[in-house]
Short mmCIF file of C-alpha atoms in Angstrom, two decimals:
data_model
loop_
_atom_site.label_atom_id
_atom_site.label_comp_id
_atom_site.label_asym_id
_atom_site.label_seq_id
_atom_site.Cartn_x
_atom_site.Cartn_y
_atom_site.Cartn_z
CA MET A 191 -45.69 12.84 -31.19
CA GLU A 192 -48.50 12.07 -28.65
CA TYR A 193 -46.83 7.99 -28.77
CA TYR A 194 -43.38 9.76 -27.66
CA LYS A 195 -45.02 12.09 -25.41
CA VAL A 196 -46.79 9.19 -24.14
CA ILE A 197 -43.36 6.90 -23.53
CA LYS A 198 -41.41 10.05 -22.16
CA SER A 199 -43.92 10.05 -19.44
CA ARG A 200 -43.36 6.58 -18.35
CA TYR A 201 -39.61 6.81 -18.75
CA ALA A 202 -39.78 10.21 -15.90
CA LEU A 203 -41.54 8.39 -14.11
CA CYS A 204 -39.81 5.05 -14.16
CA VAL A 205 -36.36 7.94 -13.45
CA VAL A 206 -38.73 9.29 -10.31
CA CYS A 207 -39.28 5.80 -9.27
CA TYR A 208 -35.61 4.64 -8.73
CA ALA A 209 -34.84 7.22 -7.58
CA ASN A 210 -37.17 6.91 -4.38
CA TYR A 211 -36.68 3.35 -4.54
CA MET A 212 -33.14 3.81 -4.67
CA LYS A 213 -31.32 2.55 -1.54
CA LYS A 214 -29.22 5.78 0.61
CA ALA A 215 -26.27 4.70 2.69
CA LEU A 216 -23.91 7.40 5.08
CA ILE A 217 -20.77 7.08 5.56
CA THR A 218 -18.56 8.36 8.55
CA GLY A 219 -15.29 8.65 7.61
CA ILE A 220 -15.81 8.08 3.95
CA ALA A 221 -12.17 9.28 2.92
CA GLY A 222 -10.50 6.38 5.14
CA GLN A 223 -9.91 3.05 3.99
CA ASP A 224 -12.09 1.28 4.66
CA GLY A 225 -15.04 4.35 4.10
CA SER A 226 -13.90 4.32 0.64
CA TYR A 227 -13.10 0.91 -0.55
CA LEU A 228 -17.09 0.60 0.68
CA ALA A 229 -18.30 4.06 -1.01
CA GLU A 230 -16.53 2.58 -4.15
CA LEU A 231 -18.80 -1.32 -3.90
CA LEU A 232 -22.13 1.00 -2.67
CA LEU A 233 -22.40 2.27 -6.52
CA SER A 234 -21.59 -0.42 -8.08
CA LYS A 235 -24.76 -1.85 -6.84
CA GLY A 236 -26.74 1.36 -7.25
CA TYR A 237 -26.73 2.73 -3.49
CA LYS A 238 -27.24 6.68 -3.56
CA ILE A 239 -24.09 7.87 -1.28
CA TYR A 240 -23.82 10.57 1.29
CA GLY A 241 -20.39 11.14 3.08
CA MET A 242 -19.89 12.69 6.49
CA GLU A 243 -16.92 15.23 6.75
CA ARG A 244 -16.00 16.58 9.87
CA THR A 245 -15.27 19.86 8.32
CA ALA A 246 -16.03 21.51 5.01
CA HIS A 247 -12.57 23.74 4.84
CA GLN A 248 -10.40 20.86 5.66
CA LYS A 249 -10.83 18.05 2.77
CA ASN A 250 -9.02 15.10 1.94
CA ARG A 251 -10.53 13.16 -0.59
CA ALA A 252 -7.12 11.60 -1.90
CA ASN A 253 -8.74 7.81 -1.36
CA ILE A 254 -12.51 8.98 -3.24
CA GLU A 255 -11.21 11.40 -5.74
CA LEU A 256 -12.31 8.98 -8.33
CA ILE A 257 -15.65 8.84 -7.34
CA GLU A 258 -15.83 12.23 -5.49
CA ASN A 259 -18.48 13.86 -7.71
CA ASP A 260 -20.88 11.17 -7.15
CA ILE A 261 -21.40 11.59 -3.02
CA GLU A 262 -22.78 13.71 -1.54
CA PHE A 263 -21.24 15.50 1.20
CA ILE A 264 -22.55 16.19 4.34
CA THR A 265 -20.61 18.41 7.47
CA GLY A 266 -21.08 16.50 11.78
CA ASP A 267 -19.07 15.56 13.62
CA LEU A 268 -19.09 12.89 16.39
CA THR A 269 -18.49 14.88 19.30
CA ASP A 270 -21.39 17.53 18.55
CA GLN A 271 -25.42 15.67 19.04
CA ASN A 272 -26.92 18.93 17.48
CA SER A 273 -24.60 18.14 14.23
CA LEU A 274 -25.16 14.42 14.08
CA MET A 275 -29.27 14.78 14.45
CA GLU A 276 -29.17 16.99 10.92
CA VAL A 277 -27.03 14.36 9.43
CA ILE A 278 -29.59 12.12 9.68
CA ARG A 279 -32.90 14.38 8.95
CA GLN A 280 -29.99 15.38 6.26
CA SER A 281 -29.33 11.89 4.65
CA ARG A 282 -32.43 10.08 5.67
CA PRO A 283 -30.39 6.57 5.20
CA ASP A 284 -31.68 3.20 4.71
CA GLU A 285 -27.55 2.52 6.02
CA VAL A 286 -24.94 3.72 8.36
CA TYR A 287 -21.54 2.76 8.53
CA ASN A 288 -19.90 4.48 10.82
CA PHE A 289 -16.11 4.18 10.15
CA ALA A 290 -14.88 7.48 11.47
CA ALA A 291 -12.89 7.05 14.63
CA GLN A 292 -9.69 7.64 16.49
CA SER A 293 -7.96 4.59 14.74
CA PHE A 294 -4.27 4.85 15.64
CA VAL A 295 -3.70 2.89 18.33
CA LYS A 296 -0.12 3.77 19.21
CA GLY A 297 -1.70 7.34 19.58
CA SER A 298 -4.52 6.26 21.74
CA TRP A 299 -2.15 6.71 25.46
CA GLU A 300 -1.08 10.36 24.40
CA GLN A 301 -5.03 11.51 23.75
CA PRO A 302 -6.84 9.08 25.62
CA GLU A 303 -10.16 11.37 26.57
CA VAL A 304 -9.96 12.25 22.74
CA TYR A 305 -10.24 8.44 21.48
CA ALA A 306 -13.19 7.59 24.31
CA ASN A 307 -14.91 10.92 23.62
CA VAL A 308 -14.55 9.78 19.66
CA ASN A 309 -14.55 6.24 19.31
CA GLY A 310 -16.69 5.93 22.31
CA LEU A 311 -19.28 8.91 23.67
CA GLY A 312 -19.34 9.27 19.59
CA VAL A 313 -21.04 5.69 19.18
CA LEU A 314 -23.81 6.55 21.76
CA ARG A 315 -25.00 9.96 19.59
CA LEU A 316 -24.79 8.39 16.87
CA LEU A 317 -27.07 5.88 17.66
CA GLU A 318 -29.05 8.07 19.47
CA ALA A 319 -29.92 10.18 16.43
CA ILE A 320 -30.94 7.43 14.78
CA ARG A 321 -32.96 6.11 17.80
CA THR A 322 -34.96 9.88 17.88
CA VAL A 323 -35.04 10.56 13.81
CA ASP A 324 -35.13 7.62 12.23
CA PRO A 325 -35.22 3.71 14.33
CA LYS A 326 -35.27 2.07 11.24
CA ILE A 327 -32.12 2.72 9.75
CA LYS A 328 -30.11 -0.35 9.26
CA TYR A 329 -26.37 0.41 11.71
CA TYR A 330 -22.92 -0.69 11.02
CA GLN A 331 -20.45 -0.09 13.10
CA ALA A 332 -16.83 -1.08 13.08
CA SER A 333 -15.30 -3.06 16.59
CA SER A 334 -11.77 -4.13 16.76
CA SER A 335 -9.46 -7.59 17.41
CA GLU A 336 -8.07 -4.92 20.19
CA MET A 337 -11.01 -5.59 22.19
CA PHE A 338 -9.77 -8.82 22.44
CA GLY A 339 -5.72 -7.29 23.88
CA ARG A 340 -4.43 -10.17 25.71
CA ALA A 341 -6.90 -12.59 24.75
CA VAL A 342 -7.89 -15.04 26.79
CA GLU A 343 -8.50 -18.16 23.96
CA SER A 344 -7.11 -18.79 20.75
CA PRO A 345 -8.57 -17.79 18.22
CA GLN A 346 -10.77 -15.85 19.04
CA ASN A 347 -14.45 -15.70 18.33
CA GLU A 348 -17.68 -13.88 18.63
CA GLN A 349 -18.32 -15.52 22.46
CA THR A 350 -14.17 -14.81 23.39
CA PRO A 351 -14.07 -12.63 26.89
CA PHE A 352 -13.24 -9.36 25.93
CA ASN A 353 -9.73 -8.04 27.51
CA PRO A 354 -8.52 -4.48 26.03
CA HIS A 355 -5.25 -3.83 27.06
CA SER A 356 -5.33 -0.46 24.96
CA PRO A 357 -6.97 3.79 25.46
CA TYR A 358 -8.42 2.87 22.06
CA GLY A 359 -9.47 -0.99 22.47
CA ILE A 360 -10.97 0.20 26.27
CA ALA A 361 -13.18 2.96 23.81
CA LYS A 362 -13.79 0.56 20.59
CA LEU A 363 -15.33 -1.67 23.42
CA TYR A 364 -17.79 1.16 25.39
CA ALA A 365 -19.27 1.21 21.78
CA HIS A 366 -19.69 -1.95 21.34
CA TRP A 367 -21.95 -3.08 24.27
CA THR A 368 -23.64 0.72 23.22
CA THR A 369 -24.55 -0.85 20.13
CA ILE A 370 -25.72 -3.70 21.12
CA ASN A 371 -27.59 -2.24 23.91
CA TYR A 372 -29.43 0.05 21.67
CA ARG A 373 -30.44 -3.58 20.14
CA GLU A 374 -31.77 -4.86 22.65
CA THR A 375 -33.37 -2.29 24.36
CA PHE A 376 -35.02 -0.10 21.66
CA GLY A 377 -35.14 -2.69 18.80
CA LEU A 378 -32.47 -1.15 16.44
CA PHE A 379 -31.29 -3.55 13.17
CA ALA A 380 -27.89 -2.21 14.49
CA CYS A 381 -24.44 -4.56 14.89
CA SER A 382 -20.62 -4.35 14.67
CA GLY A 383 -17.86 -6.53 12.28
CA ILE A 384 -15.08 -7.28 15.22
CA LEU A 385 -12.28 -6.76 12.85
CA TYR A 386 -9.17 -7.67 12.24
CA ASN A 387 -6.32 -6.24 10.92
CA HIS A 388 -7.15 -5.23 6.73
CA GLU A 389 -4.61 -3.59 4.40
CA SER A 390 -4.41 -2.32 1.04
CA PRO A 391 -2.59 0.75 -0.07
CA ARG A 392 -4.86 2.94 1.18
CA ARG A 393 -4.06 2.46 4.95
CA GLY A 394 -2.66 4.96 6.28
CA MET A 395 1.17 6.17 6.99
CA GLU A 396 1.55 6.05 10.68
CA TYR A 397 0.07 1.96 10.19
CA VAL A 398 2.95 -0.72 10.17
CA THR A 399 2.21 -1.98 7.63
CA ARG A 400 2.08 0.77 5.54
CA LYS A 401 5.10 2.14 6.75
CA ILE A 402 6.63 -1.65 5.94
CA THR A 403 5.70 -1.60 2.42
CA ASP A 404 6.14 2.69 2.08
CA GLY A 405 10.16 1.40 3.23
CA ALA A 406 11.42 -0.67 1.27
CA ALA A 407 10.03 0.75 -1.89
CA ARG A 408 11.75 3.87 -0.67
CA ILE A 409 15.12 2.59 0.26
CA LYS A 410 14.74 0.08 -2.84
CA LEU A 411 15.26 3.21 -5.11
CA GLY A 412 17.13 4.37 -2.82
CA LEU A 413 15.36 7.34 -1.83
CA GLN A 414 16.26 6.49 2.37
CA ASN A 415 18.22 4.38 4.47
CA LYS A 416 17.08 2.15 7.22
CA LEU A 417 13.77 1.38 8.76
CA TYR A 418 12.94 2.21 12.36
CA LEU A 419 10.50 0.06 13.65
CA GLY A 420 8.76 -1.29 17.71
CA ASP A 421 7.92 -4.83 18.03
CA LEU A 422 8.83 -7.59 15.44
CA ASP A 423 7.35 -10.37 17.19
CA ALA A 424 3.59 -8.92 17.81
CA LYS A 425 2.00 -11.53 15.58
CA ARG A 426 -1.29 -9.84 13.44
CA ASP A 427 -4.22 -11.32 11.28
CA TRP A 428 -3.85 -9.43 8.44
CA GLY A 429 -6.73 -10.01 5.60
CA PHE A 430 -7.06 -7.20 2.61
CA ALA A 431 -9.51 -3.93 3.56
CA PRO A 432 -12.18 -5.04 -0.42
CA GLU A 433 -12.77 -7.75 0.66
CA TYR A 434 -13.59 -6.90 3.83
CA VAL A 435 -15.75 -3.66 3.01
CA GLU A 436 -18.48 -7.04 1.56
CA ALA A 437 -18.50 -8.47 4.51
CA ILE A 438 -19.82 -5.58 6.43
CA TRP A 439 -22.11 -4.94 3.78
CA LEU A 440 -22.87 -8.22 3.94
CA MET A 441 -24.19 -7.50 7.54
CA LEU A 442 -26.23 -5.09 6.64
CA GLN A 443 -28.12 -7.40 4.19
CA GLN A 444 -29.27 -9.59 7.26
CA GLU A 445 -33.09 -10.12 8.51
CA LYS A 446 -31.58 -9.88 11.94
CA ALA A 447 -28.74 -8.23 13.42
CA ARG A 448 -25.92 -9.68 14.54
CA ASP A 449 -21.72 -9.72 15.65
CA PHE A 450 -19.86 -10.83 13.91
CA VAL A 451 -15.91 -11.58 13.75
CA ILE A 452 -14.03 -10.75 10.54
CA GLY A 453 -10.79 -11.92 9.48
CA THR A 454 -8.23 -14.87 7.60
CA GLY A 455 -8.04 -17.59 10.47
CA GLU A 456 -4.06 -16.60 10.06
CA ALA A 457 -1.25 -14.32 12.24
CA HIS A 458 2.02 -13.13 10.48
CA SER A 459 4.39 -12.05 12.50
CA VAL A 460 5.39 -8.27 11.69
CA LYS A 461 8.98 -10.09 11.05
CA GLU A 462 7.18 -11.77 8.53
CA PHE A 463 6.01 -8.77 7.29
CA VAL A 464 9.41 -7.50 6.65
CA SER A 465 11.37 -10.43 5.80
CA GLU A 466 8.33 -10.22 2.59
CA ALA A 467 8.05 -6.81 2.50
CA PHE A 468 12.67 -6.71 1.35
CA ARG A 469 12.32 -9.89 -0.94
CA ILE A 470 9.46 -8.66 -2.94
CA VAL A 471 11.71 -5.73 -3.82
CA GLY A 472 15.21 -8.26 -3.54
CA LEU A 473 16.51 -6.51 -0.57
CA ASP A 474 17.95 -8.28 3.08
CA TRP A 475 15.98 -6.84 5.64
CA GLN A 476 18.22 -7.18 8.46
CA ASP A 477 20.51 -4.90 6.76
CA HIS A 478 18.28 -1.77 6.64
CA VAL A 479 15.72 -2.02 9.63
CA GLU A 480 16.66 -1.67 13.17
CA ILE A 481 14.49 -1.22 16.09
CA ASP A 482 14.17 1.95 17.94
CA PRO A 483 12.29 1.69 21.70
CA LYS A 484 9.90 5.49 21.19
CA PHE A 485 8.22 3.32 18.29
CA LYS A 486 6.87 0.04 20.62
CA ARG A 487 3.14 0.38 22.61
CA PRO A 488 3.40 0.97 26.59
CA ALA A 489 1.41 -1.88 26.84
CA ASP A 490 1.49 -4.48 23.17
CA VAL A 491 -0.88 -6.92 22.48
CA GLY A 492 1.10 -10.39 21.46
CA LEU A 493 -1.51 -12.51 20.14
CA LEU A 494 -4.63 -11.66 17.66
CA VAL A 495 -6.36 -14.12 15.13
CA ALA A 496 -9.75 -14.46 13.92
CA ALA A 497 -12.28 -17.84 14.15
CA PRO A 498 -14.56 -17.18 11.13
CA ASP A 499 -16.02 -19.52 11.19
CA LYS A 500 -20.10 -17.50 11.72
CA ALA A 501 -19.59 -15.82 8.95
CA LYS A 502 -18.00 -17.85 6.30
CA SER A 503 -21.81 -20.34 7.40
CA ALA A 504 -24.21 -16.44 8.43
CA LEU A 505 -22.91 -14.91 5.32
CA GLY A 506 -20.78 -16.99 2.47
CA TRP A 507 -17.82 -14.67 3.36
CA GLN A 508 -13.75 -15.51 3.69
CA ALA A 509 -11.19 -13.82 2.80
CA LYS A 510 -9.48 -14.83 -0.25
CA VAL A 511 -6.46 -12.49 -0.84
CA LYS A 512 -3.54 -14.82 1.37
CA PHE A 513 -0.48 -12.61 3.55
CA LYS A 514 2.00 -12.61 0.43
CA ASP A 515 -0.54 -11.66 -2.01
CA LEU A 516 -1.22 -8.71 0.55
CA VAL A 517 2.58 -7.61 0.62
CA LYS A 518 3.00 -7.63 -2.94
CA ILE A 519 -0.35 -5.71 -3.22
CA MET A 520 1.08 -2.76 -1.08
CA VAL A 521 4.68 -3.27 -2.23
CA LYS A 522 3.81 -2.65 -5.64
CA SER A 523 1.10 -0.24 -4.86
CA ASP A 524 4.35 1.82 -3.45
CA LEU A 525 6.68 0.92 -5.95
CA GLU A 526 4.79 2.93 -8.64
CA ARG A 527 3.91 5.53 -6.69
CA LEU A 528 7.52 6.63 -5.51
CA GLU A 529 8.58 5.53 -8.93
CA THR A 530 6.18 8.29 -10.21
CA LEU A 531 5.85 11.22 -8.01
CA LYS A 532 10.34 10.68 -8.11
CA LYS A 533 10.46 11.73 -12.07
CA THR A 534 8.07 14.64 -11.53
CA ALA A 535 8.55 16.05 -8.95
CA GLY A 536 11.99 14.48 -7.31
CA PHE A 537 13.15 14.02 -3.26
CA ALA A 538 16.03 14.14 -0.41
CA ARG A 539 16.82 11.41 0.66
CA GLU A 540 16.29 10.06 3.81
CA ASN A 541 18.87 8.65 6.41
#
């Protein structure tokens, strides 16, 4: 009996020690595509996860439904300095991953001030909260290839000059330079991942890739007739989101904070994406896709493609999922989702 008590006591002590040494991560925008995939990755590595939500009443947790009980949620807002201070005090994380943002590029022309406040000044507020509460916290900023805009060279690497051509890109560039400033001025471990377009079945419906795969699936299943798009000639570097969060995590495991360009190194046009999506469902896209000027941006960017050599050499990371495989993953997911909904709920046909 005494032996059992000793063993039980030692076991309890080990549990306490493990809890004390368990890494803690705060993820803003945790319910989004990147936040949800990163949360799954960190949980698999034994992290304690805190997820920042803007309000306690309006929740959209579809992407994290299966891991919701493994996350501790905290209410915070990038437009409210005091709330961010409280979030950092409550969670006391080892690492902060900032994915919270207004992320639809086209929408930034309609609400430029909102994008500047959230995507730009919001990062300043978050970094200031970290600097004030605990400057030892490691910080990741989700930068964007849209900062290169109408790029002065192609492909783009970490030394390519920035040339944003949207309020979204401008706000992201402010946040990017703020991150660098806090690193160089205050010594914070703060770095940015300049991520190129990365997609998945969790991509929001407002994004062109998801609009295409969902549209192709709906047309195949007889749920709509036409798919309306904007610029088919724009070329982007498209990768698979679950792979990209691995690169993000690796950035915060380095001895020194550095910024990295993350992409596949290949560019494909929107037209190629459309053609491949409709090929997968056995249809000719030209019979179903029409151009609508309202979906074009006021100042579109023609070509963005990454030169991810630094990520490969320093992080040991490179994209593995190829373009056609990415499209296939997304189309098949949308087909399965819509087939299930069609059987259980029924749909009205869309024109």
